[in-house]
Amino acid sequence: MGALGPTWSASDHLGQRHGRGDGWQALIFYPGDDTPGCTAQLQDIQAHLADLEAAGVQPLGVNPASAESHARFADRYGFTFPILVDEGAAVARPFGARMRGLGRTIRTVYLLDPDGRVVFAERGAPSATALVAAAAR
């Protein structure tokens, strides 16, 4: 913890660019759009979006599916935060959130401070409230 996270840049499902150092960021790497576990994880983020925003945290879903797939997923479940198109796992790979050989994203969450330092990292689906608490430290 406290190490500078990898430099990264990617567009979201609406075409907006995001990158390291754009304020507090929660990078939420997830395996697939429209799957039960991933949907539940991102629904938790959406349900606590006001708390995350009050803490100054921008949640960013990260998955290699297309912008069109992400847009359908976001529309279907009412997600109003950006979902990044991780082409070629360019974001997941340097964060160690890519399963070698299988070409799948590993469910992992990183919280980066405005300087791009990792202040929280956890495999699985930590709650949005855990991210808010980590940002408050």
C-alpha positions as semicolon CSV with decimal commas, in nm:
position;residue;x (nm);y (nm);z (nm)
1;M;0,000;0,000;0,000
2;G;0,110;0,352;-0,064
3;A;0,301;0,259;-0,379
4;L;0,236;0,452;-0,695
5;G;-0,010;0,261;-0,912
6;P;0,060;0,191;-1,278
7;T;0,005;0,467;-1,529
8;W;-0,310;0,391;-1,725
9;S;-0,560;0,551;-1,958
10;A;-0,884;0,416;-2,109
11;S;-1,214;0,536;-2,250
12;D;-1,543;0,461;-2,083
13;H;-1,864;0,332;-2,241
14;L;-1,960;0,691;-2,335
15;G;-1,624;0,770;-2,499
16;Q;-1,479;0,985;-2,219
17;R;-1,108;0,933;-2,137
18;H;-0,994;0,857;-1,783
19;G;-0,647;0,802;-1,641
20;R;-0,437;0,778;-1,329
21;G;-0,426;1,098;-1,128
22;D;-0,780;1,217;-1,206
23;G;-0,863;1,243;-0,832
24;W;-0,966;0,959;-0,601
25;Q;-1,049;0,654;-0,812
26;A;-1,190;0,312;-0,733
27;L;-1,087;0,076;-1,013
28;I;-1,335;-0,211;-1,002
29;F;-1,203;-0,493;-1,221
30;Y;-1,476;-0,747;-1,294
31;P;-1,495;-1,054;-1,520
32;G;-1,806;-0,988;-1,730
33;D;-2,106;-0,775;-1,813
34;D;-2,445;-0,924;-1,727
35;T;-2,314;-1,199;-1,501
36;P;-2,473;-1,246;-1,157
37;G;-2,166;-1,173;-0,941
38;C;-2,050;-0,877;-1,146
39;T;-2,399;-0,730;-1,162
40;A;-2,438;-0,757;-0,783
41;Q;-2,096;-0,600;-0,728
42;L;-2,169;-0,300;-0,949
43;Q;-2,522;-0,266;-0,806
44;D;-2,360;-0,223;-0,462
45;I;-2,141;0,053;-0,605
46;Q;-2,444;0,222;-0,762
47;A;-2,646;0,193;-0,439
48;H;-2,366;0,373;-0,252
49;L;-2,268;0,613;-0,529
50;A;-2,371;0,922;-0,329
51;D;-2,150;0,809;-0,038
52;L;-1,857;0,745;-0,273
53;E;-1,900;1,083;-0,440
54;A;-1,929;1,256;-0,100
55;A;-1,592;1,099;-0,014
56;G;-1,456;1,231;-0,344
57;V;-1,421;0,883;-0,497
58;Q;-1,498;0,820;-0,865
59;P;-1,584;0,452;-0,917
60;L;-1,473;0,308;-1,249
61;G;-1,582;-0,035;-1,365
62;V;-1,306;-0,202;-1,569
63;N;-1,367;-0,486;-1,815
64;P;-1,243;-0,569;-2,168
65;A;-1,591;-0,588;-2,328
66;S;-1,688;-0,331;-2,591
67;A;-1,833;0,013;-2,524
68;E;-2,161;-0,112;-2,671
69;S;-2,175;-0,405;-2,428
70;H;-2,093;-0,176;-2,135
71;A;-2,357;0,077;-2,245
72;R;-2,627;-0,195;-2,260
73;F;-2,515;-0,326;-1,920
74;A;-2,520;0,024;-1,767
75;D;-2,860;0,103;-1,918
76;R;-3,013;-0,228;-1,810
77;Y;-2,912;-0,182;-1,445
78;G;-2,907;0,197;-1,416
79;F;-2,533;0,233;-1,360
80;T;-2,444;0,602;-1,379
81;F;-2,069;0,572;-1,321
82;P;-1,815;0,509;-1,598
83;I;-1,735;0,158;-1,717
84;L;-1,397;0,146;-1,889
85;V;-1,328;-0,047;-2,206
86;D;-1,005;-0,228;-2,117
87;E;-0,880;-0,312;-2,465
88;G;-0,613;-0,579;-2,457
89;A;-0,624;-0,574;-2,075
90;A;-0,403;-0,263;-2,089
91;V;-0,534;-0,151;-1,749
92;A;-0,590;-0,490;-1,579
93;R;-0,253;-0,642;-1,670
94;P;-0,025;-0,391;-1,490
95;F;-0,253;-0,407;-1,185
96;G;-0,225;-0,787;-1,178
97;A;-0,599;-0,822;-1,240
98;R;-0,568;-1,048;-1,542
99;M;-0,560;-1,427;-1,525
100;R;-0,267;-1,557;-1,729
101;G;-0,348;-1,812;-1,991
102;L;-0,724;-1,785;-1,949
103;G;-0,762;-1,427;-2,069
104;R;-1,005;-1,333;-1,793
105;T;-1,019;-1,036;-1,563
106;I;-0,978;-1,122;-1,195
107;R;-1,236;-0,956;-0,968
108;T;-1,017;-0,701;-0,788
109;V;-1,068;-0,350;-0,650
110;Y;-0,803;-0,079;-0,612
111;L;-0,853;0,261;-0,455
112;L;-0,609;0,525;-0,577
113;D;-0,557;0,862;-0,412
114;P;-0,533;1,181;-0,625
115;D;-0,157;1,125;-0,666
116;G;-0,220;0,776;-0,805
117;R;-0,100;0,591;-0,494
118;V;-0,269;0,264;-0,402
119;V;-0,442;0,306;-0,065
120;F;-0,666;-0,002;-0,084
121;A;-0,636;-0,327;-0,279
122;E;-0,850;-0,636;-0,241
123;R;-0,939;-0,940;-0,451
124;G;-1,307;-1,019;-0,471
125;A;-1,591;-0,773;-0,424
126;P;-1,527;-0,551;-0,123
127;S;-1,825;-0,335;-0,034
128;A;-1,863;0,023;-0,142
129;T;-1,866;0,118;0,227
130;A;-1,516;-0,034;0,263
131;L;-1,398;0,198;-0,016
132;V;-1,557;0,502;0,151
133;A;-1,386;0,409;0,480
134;A;-1,048;0,364;0,307
135;A;-1,079;0,707;0,142
136;A;-1,156;0,866;0,480
137;R;-0,830;0,743;0,638
